[in-house]
mmCIF file of C-alpha atoms in Angstrom:
data_model
loop_
_atom_site.group_PDB
_atom_site.id
_atom_site.type_symbol
_atom_site.label_atom_id
_atom_site.label_comp_id
_atom_site.label_asym_id
_atom_site.label_seq_id
_atom_site.Cartn_x
_atom_site.Cartn_y
_atom_site.Cartn_z
ATOM 1 C CA MET A 220 0.004 -0.001 0.008
ATOM 2 C CA ASN A 221 1.211 3.483 -0.844
ATOM 3 C CA TYR A 222 0.661 6.389 1.553
ATOM 4 C CA ARG A 223 0.326 10.131 1.046
ATOM 5 C CA ILE A 224 0.105 13.227 3.202
ATOM 6 C CA LEU A 225 -3.550 14.259 3.600
ATOM 7 C CA GLY A 226 -4.150 17.912 2.800
ATOM 8 C CA ARG A 227 -2.722 20.240 5.412
ATOM 9 C CA THR A 228 -3.009 17.693 8.256
ATOM 10 C CA GLY A 229 0.390 16.047 8.112
ATOM 11 C CA LEU A 230 -1.389 12.703 8.435
ATOM 12 C CA LYS A 231 -0.019 9.881 6.325
ATOM 13 C CA VAL A 232 -2.985 8.047 4.823
ATOM 14 C CA SER A 233 -3.359 5.074 2.513
ATOM 15 C CA GLU A 234 -4.021 5.912 -1.147
ATOM 16 C CA ILE A 235 -7.056 3.644 -0.911
ATOM 17 C CA GLY A 236 -9.510 4.492 1.864
ATOM 18 C CA LEU A 237 -12.526 2.671 3.235
ATOM 19 C CA GLY A 238 -15.838 4.391 2.462
ATOM 20 C CA GLY A 239 -18.526 3.684 5.020
ATOM 21 C CA GLU A 240 -21.821 4.013 3.187
ATOM 22 C CA TRP A 241 -22.186 0.333 2.429
ATOM 23 C CA PHE A 242 -21.834 -0.676 6.094
ATOM 24 C CA ASN A 243 -25.512 0.215 6.493
ATOM 25 C CA GLY A 244 -27.549 -2.947 6.950
ATOM 26 C CA LEU A 245 -24.560 -5.207 7.572
ATOM 27 C CA SER A 246 -24.251 -7.411 10.632
ATOM 28 C CA GLN A 247 -21.624 -7.028 13.331
ATOM 29 C CA GLU A 248 -19.690 -9.970 11.928
ATOM 30 C CA GLU A 249 -19.730 -8.554 8.413
ATOM 31 C CA SER A 250 -18.654 -5.121 9.579
ATOM 32 C CA THR A 251 -15.763 -6.542 11.573
ATOM 33 C CA ALA A 252 -14.664 -8.698 8.652
ATOM 34 C CA ILE A 253 -14.478 -5.643 6.392
ATOM 35 C CA VAL A 254 -12.400 -3.696 8.907
ATOM 36 C CA ASP A 255 -10.157 -6.753 9.314
ATOM 37 C CA ALA A 256 -9.624 -6.945 5.550
ATOM 38 C CA ALA A 257 -8.894 -3.223 5.384
ATOM 39 C CA ALA A 258 -6.285 -3.465 8.112
ATOM 40 C CA LYS A 259 -4.670 -6.491 6.496
ATOM 41 C CA SER A 260 -4.441 -4.615 3.195
ATOM 42 C CA GLY A 261 -2.790 -1.576 4.775
ATOM 43 C CA ILE A 262 -5.845 0.692 4.577
ATOM 44 C CA ASN A 263 -5.741 3.148 7.478
ATOM 45 C CA TYR A 264 -8.360 5.781 6.486
ATOM 46 C CA ILE A 265 -12.075 5.297 7.139
ATOM 47 C CA ASP A 266 -14.877 7.701 6.213
ATOM 48 C CA ILE A 267 -17.832 7.417 8.611
ATOM 49 C CA PHE A 268 -20.799 9.675 7.863
ATOM 50 C CA MET A 269 -23.616 7.178 8.431
ATOM 51 C CA PRO A 270 -25.929 8.349 11.259
ATOM 52 C CA GLN A 271 -27.739 5.015 11.638
ATOM 53 C CA ALA A 272 -27.203 3.759 15.189
ATOM 54 C CA PRO A 273 -26.561 0.062 14.426
ATOM 55 C CA THR A 274 -23.947 0.944 11.814
ATOM 56 C CA ARG A 275 -22.057 3.171 14.244
ATOM 57 C CA ASP A 276 -22.298 0.545 16.988
ATOM 58 C CA HIS A 277 -20.931 -2.171 14.707
ATOM 59 C CA LEU A 278 -17.997 -0.042 13.619
ATOM 60 C CA GLY A 279 -17.233 0.895 17.215
ATOM 61 C CA ILE A 280 -16.962 -2.754 18.147
ATOM 62 C CA ALA A 281 -14.918 -3.518 15.008
ATOM 63 C CA LEU A 282 -12.455 -0.758 15.923
ATOM 64 C CA LYS A 283 -12.170 -1.715 19.582
ATOM 65 C CA GLY A 284 -8.580 -2.324 20.603
ATOM 66 C CA ARG A 285 -7.176 -0.880 17.396
ATOM 67 C CA ARG A 286 -8.642 2.616 17.191
ATOM 68 C CA ASP A 287 -5.173 4.130 16.915
ATOM 69 C CA GLN A 288 -4.425 2.082 13.803
ATOM 70 C CA PHE A 289 -6.989 4.039 11.819
ATOM 71 C CA ILE A 290 -7.485 7.650 10.823
ATOM 72 C CA ILE A 291 -11.214 8.324 11.043
ATOM 73 C CA GLN A 292 -13.081 10.948 9.070
ATOM 74 C CA GLY A 293 -16.357 11.657 10.860
ATOM 75 C CA HIS A 294 -19.004 14.001 9.523
ATOM 76 C CA LEU A 295 -20.675 16.959 11.172
ATOM 77 C CA CYS A 296 -24.293 17.798 10.226
ATOM 78 C CA THR A 297 -25.472 14.260 9.380
ATOM 79 C CA ILE A 298 -28.536 12.976 11.227
ATOM 80 C CA TYR A 299 -31.022 10.128 11.052
ATOM 81 C CA GLU A 300 -34.518 11.542 11.294
ATOM 82 C CA ASP A 301 -37.986 10.263 10.395
ATOM 83 C CA GLY A 302 -36.539 6.968 9.229
ATOM 84 C CA GLN A 303 -33.957 8.377 6.836
ATOM 85 C CA TYR A 304 -30.536 9.920 6.630
ATOM 86 C CA THR A 305 -30.405 13.664 6.020
ATOM 87 C CA ARG A 306 -28.151 16.699 6.216
ATOM 88 C CA THR A 307 -28.839 19.433 8.762
ATOM 89 C CA ARG A 308 -27.579 22.875 9.749
ATOM 90 C CA ASP A 309 -29.471 22.819 13.054
ATOM 91 C CA ILE A 310 -26.646 23.189 15.550
ATOM 92 C CA GLU A 311 -28.288 21.265 18.376
ATOM 93 C CA LYS A 312 -29.038 18.334 16.093
ATOM 94 C CA THR A 313 -25.479 18.532 14.792
ATOM 95 C CA LYS A 314 -24.044 18.431 18.305
ATOM 96 C CA HIS A 315 -26.252 15.512 19.323
ATOM 97 C CA SER A 316 -25.333 13.491 16.232
ATOM 98 C CA PHE A 317 -21.618 14.115 16.616
ATOM 99 C CA GLN A 318 -21.659 13.121 20.273
ATOM 100 C CA ASP A 319 -23.582 9.991 19.281
ATOM 101 C CA LEU A 320 -20.807 9.208 16.795
ATOM 102 C CA LEU A 321 -18.151 9.466 19.492
ATOM 103 C CA THR A 322 -20.150 7.347 21.905
ATOM 104 C CA ARG A 323 -20.997 4.561 19.459
ATOM 105 C CA LEU A 324 -17.474 4.441 18.020
ATOM 106 C CA GLN A 325 -16.180 4.205 21.625
ATOM 107 C CA THR A 326 -13.648 6.970 21.017
ATOM 108 C CA ASP A 327 -12.980 10.414 22.454
ATOM 109 C CA TYR A 328 -11.637 11.973 19.247
ATOM 110 C CA ILE A 329 -12.114 12.068 15.484
ATOM 111 C CA ASP A 330 -9.109 12.715 13.266
ATOM 112 C CA VAL A 331 -10.944 14.731 10.604
ATOM 113 C CA GLY A 332 -14.249 16.432 11.370
ATOM 114 C CA MET A 333 -15.878 16.744 7.943
ATOM 115 C CA ILE A 334 -18.565 19.408 7.520
ATOM 116 C CA HIS A 335 -21.102 17.578 5.381
ATOM 117 C CA TYR A 336 -21.656 18.813 2.169
ATOM 118 C CA VAL A 337 -21.705 22.493 1.171
ATOM 119 C CA ASP A 338 -22.697 23.141 -2.436
ATOM 120 C CA SER A 339 -24.331 26.562 -2.687
ATOM 121 C CA GLU A 340 -23.292 30.135 -1.928
ATOM 122 C CA GLU A 341 -26.180 30.490 0.541
ATOM 123 C CA ASP A 342 -25.212 27.321 2.374
ATOM 124 C CA PHE A 343 -21.558 28.374 2.418
ATOM 125 C CA ARG A 344 -22.503 31.575 4.203
ATOM 126 C CA THR A 345 -24.772 29.684 6.609
ATOM 127 C CA VAL A 346 -21.955 27.325 7.551
ATOM 128 C CA PHE A 347 -18.923 29.634 7.524
ATOM 129 C CA ASP A 348 -20.613 32.647 9.102
ATOM 130 C CA GLY A 349 -22.712 30.658 11.552
ATOM 131 C CA PRO A 350 -22.566 28.173 14.407
ATOM 132 C CA VAL A 351 -21.530 25.104 12.415
ATOM 133 C CA LEU A 352 -17.994 26.296 11.713
ATOM 134 C CA GLU A 353 -17.753 27.780 15.208
ATOM 135 C CA TYR A 354 -18.678 24.383 16.660
ATOM 136 C CA ALA A 355 -16.058 22.693 14.502
ATOM 137 C CA LYS A 356 -13.416 25.172 15.687
ATOM 138 C CA GLU A 357 -14.489 24.609 19.277
ATOM 139 C CA LEU A 358 -14.112 20.841 18.899
ATOM 140 C CA LYS A 359 -10.684 21.338 17.337
ATOM 141 C CA ALA A 360 -9.559 23.626 20.163
ATOM 142 C CA LYS A 361 -10.578 20.928 22.652
ATOM 143 C CA GLY A 362 -8.803 18.195 20.704
ATOM 144 C CA VAL A 363 -12.055 16.333 20.043
ATOM 145 C CA ILE A 364 -11.404 16.681 16.332
ATOM 146 C CA HIS A 365 -7.837 17.117 15.164
ATOM 147 C CA HIS A 366 -8.525 18.690 11.771
ATOM 148 C CA ILE A 367 -11.485 20.372 10.053
ATOM 149 C CA GLY A 368 -12.665 19.226 6.637
ATOM 150 C CA MET A 369 -15.536 19.962 4.280
ATOM 151 C CA SER A 370 -17.173 18.006 1.482
ATOM 152 C CA SER A 371 -18.604 19.586 -1.660
ATOM 153 C CA HIS A 372 -19.644 18.855 -5.222
ATOM 154 C CA ASN A 373 -19.431 22.449 -6.468
ATOM 155 C CA PRO A 374 -15.927 23.598 -7.520
ATOM 156 C CA HIS A 375 -16.662 27.303 -6.936
ATOM 157 C CA ILE A 376 -17.803 26.681 -3.353
ATOM 158 C CA ALA A 377 -15.038 24.176 -2.721
ATOM 159 C CA LEU A 378 -12.446 26.703 -3.845
ATOM 160 C CA LYS A 379 -13.905 29.353 -1.506
ATOM 161 C CA ALA A 380 -13.516 26.896 1.364
ATOM 162 C CA VAL A 381 -9.909 26.110 0.445
ATOM 163 C CA GLU A 382 -9.029 29.784 0.114
ATOM 164 C CA SER A 383 -10.706 30.605 3.448
ATOM 165 C CA GLY A 384 -7.909 28.830 5.293
ATOM 166 C CA CYS A 385 -10.494 27.315 7.666
ATOM 167 C CA ILE A 386 -10.273 23.745 6.430
ATOM 168 C CA ASP A 387 -7.413 21.258 6.286
ATOM 169 C CA VAL A 388 -9.103 18.628 4.107
ATOM 170 C CA LEU A 389 -11.472 18.875 1.156
ATOM 171 C CA MET A 390 -13.617 15.940 0.088
ATOM 172 C CA PHE A 391 -14.603 16.480 -3.531
ATOM 173 C CA SER A 392 -15.997 14.309 -6.324
ATOM 174 C CA ILE A 393 -13.237 13.756 -8.875
ATOM 175 C CA ASN A 394 -14.541 12.066 -11.976
ATOM 176 C CA PRO A 395 -13.411 12.637 -15.591
ATOM 177 C CA ALA A 396 -17.057 12.814 -16.639
ATOM 178 C CA TYR A 397 -17.880 15.358 -13.912
ATOM 179 C CA ASP A 398 -15.073 17.558 -15.222
ATOM 180 C CA MET A 399 -17.157 18.170 -18.339
ATOM 181 C CA GLU A 400 -20.286 19.177 -16.464
ATOM 182 C CA SER A 401 -21.323 22.730 -15.654
ATOM 183 C CA ALA A 402 -19.940 23.865 -12.294
ATOM 184 C CA ASP A 403 -23.355 24.977 -11.007
ATOM 185 C CA THR A 404 -25.010 21.589 -11.620
ATOM 186 C CA ASP A 405 -27.026 20.237 -8.683
ATOM 187 C CA ILE A 406 -25.563 17.068 -7.162
ATOM 188 C CA TYR A 407 -28.509 14.917 -8.208
ATOM 189 C CA ASP A 408 -28.289 16.172 -11.800
ATOM 190 C CA LEU A 409 -24.521 15.801 -11.649
ATOM 191 C CA MET A 410 -24.808 12.089 -10.905
ATOM 192 C CA GLU A 411 -27.058 11.689 -13.942
ATOM 193 C CA PHE A 412 -24.614 13.727 -16.078
ATOM 194 C CA LYS A 413 -27.249 16.313 -16.952
ATOM 195 C CA GLY A 414 -24.657 19.083 -16.506
ATOM 196 C CA MET A 415 -23.082 18.081 -19.806
ATOM 197 C CA GLU A 416 -26.073 19.593 -21.556
ATOM 198 C CA LYS A 417 -25.045 22.994 -20.161
ATOM 199 C CA SER A 418 -21.294 22.691 -20.650
ATOM 200 C CA GLY A 419 -21.256 21.341 -24.205
ATOM 201 C CA LEU A 420 -18.665 18.718 -23.222
ATOM 202 C CA VAL A 421 -16.005 21.303 -22.380
ATOM 203 C CA VAL A 422 -13.680 20.615 -19.434
ATOM 204 C CA ASP A 423 -14.737 22.852 -16.577
ATOM 205 C CA GLU A 424 -11.986 25.352 -15.780
ATOM 206 C CA ALA A 425 -13.378 25.858 -12.272
ATOM 207 C CA ARG A 426 -12.428 22.303 -11.408
ATOM 208 C CA GLN A 427 -8.907 22.773 -12.765
ATOM 209 C CA ARG A 428 -8.455 25.885 -10.598
ATOM 210 C CA LEU A 429 -9.707 23.959 -7.577
ATOM 211 C CA TYR A 430 -7.371 21.023 -8.147
ATOM 212 C CA SER A 431 -4.393 23.362 -8.529
ATOM 213 C CA ALA A 432 -5.293 25.252 -5.356
ATOM 214 C CA CYS A 433 -5.598 22.023 -3.378
ATOM 215 C CA GLU A 434 -2.316 20.703 -4.706
ATOM 216 C CA SER A 435 -0.539 23.894 -3.634
ATOM 217 C CA GLU A 436 -1.866 23.522 -0.071
ATOM 218 C CA VAL A 437 -0.765 19.922 0.551
ATOM 219 C CA LEU A 438 2.065 19.658 3.058
ATOM 220 C CA PRO A 439 5.259 18.115 1.691
ATOM 221 C CA SER A 440 5.953 14.491 2.545
ATOM 222 C CA PRO A 441 8.549 14.040 5.286
ATOM 223 C CA SER A 442 11.977 13.132 3.948
#
């Protein structure tokens, strides 16, 4: 397994990470087997955004005794409400969900606290000028999260976040097909490649600017 420095964190992470979405609905045994296989393969980075209680419980048990072997990316602003997963900007719901994540994972810290996803100018202002970012900074000051991240599907908004200096990690959809979609395409249309109708199959320069900005911010690998 090859390893790289993650963003501005200084953390050395495996080039292949373990995405958590498909843990939903799995048994404890299945969840543990997946974490076992990841560890055996040298994977040390796990993304956990799923707010479903059983999923978090299963991963907590799977990580027990080896928490320090993994770098965990946990999301802020994800909740399970009315029988389904959703995103929120309600700060009290955000706090409750994040504390639930810590409790069920049986840990007292998260390596990367990922603000879950910011795609519009209005939402960017809500998050960066409001209590969500303040809460993330508070958690970082206390050592409960070690680094602040943000996920996005919009290159203009993602670049604003990078240039703000407030985040250390950006989670962004990199896909050759996405590069030819209009930058302002809604995420649901993006996944169906409807943005190509707007762009005329021209590579989006906004994405190129974003990639260059991110590359310039990555800390150098230790010699």
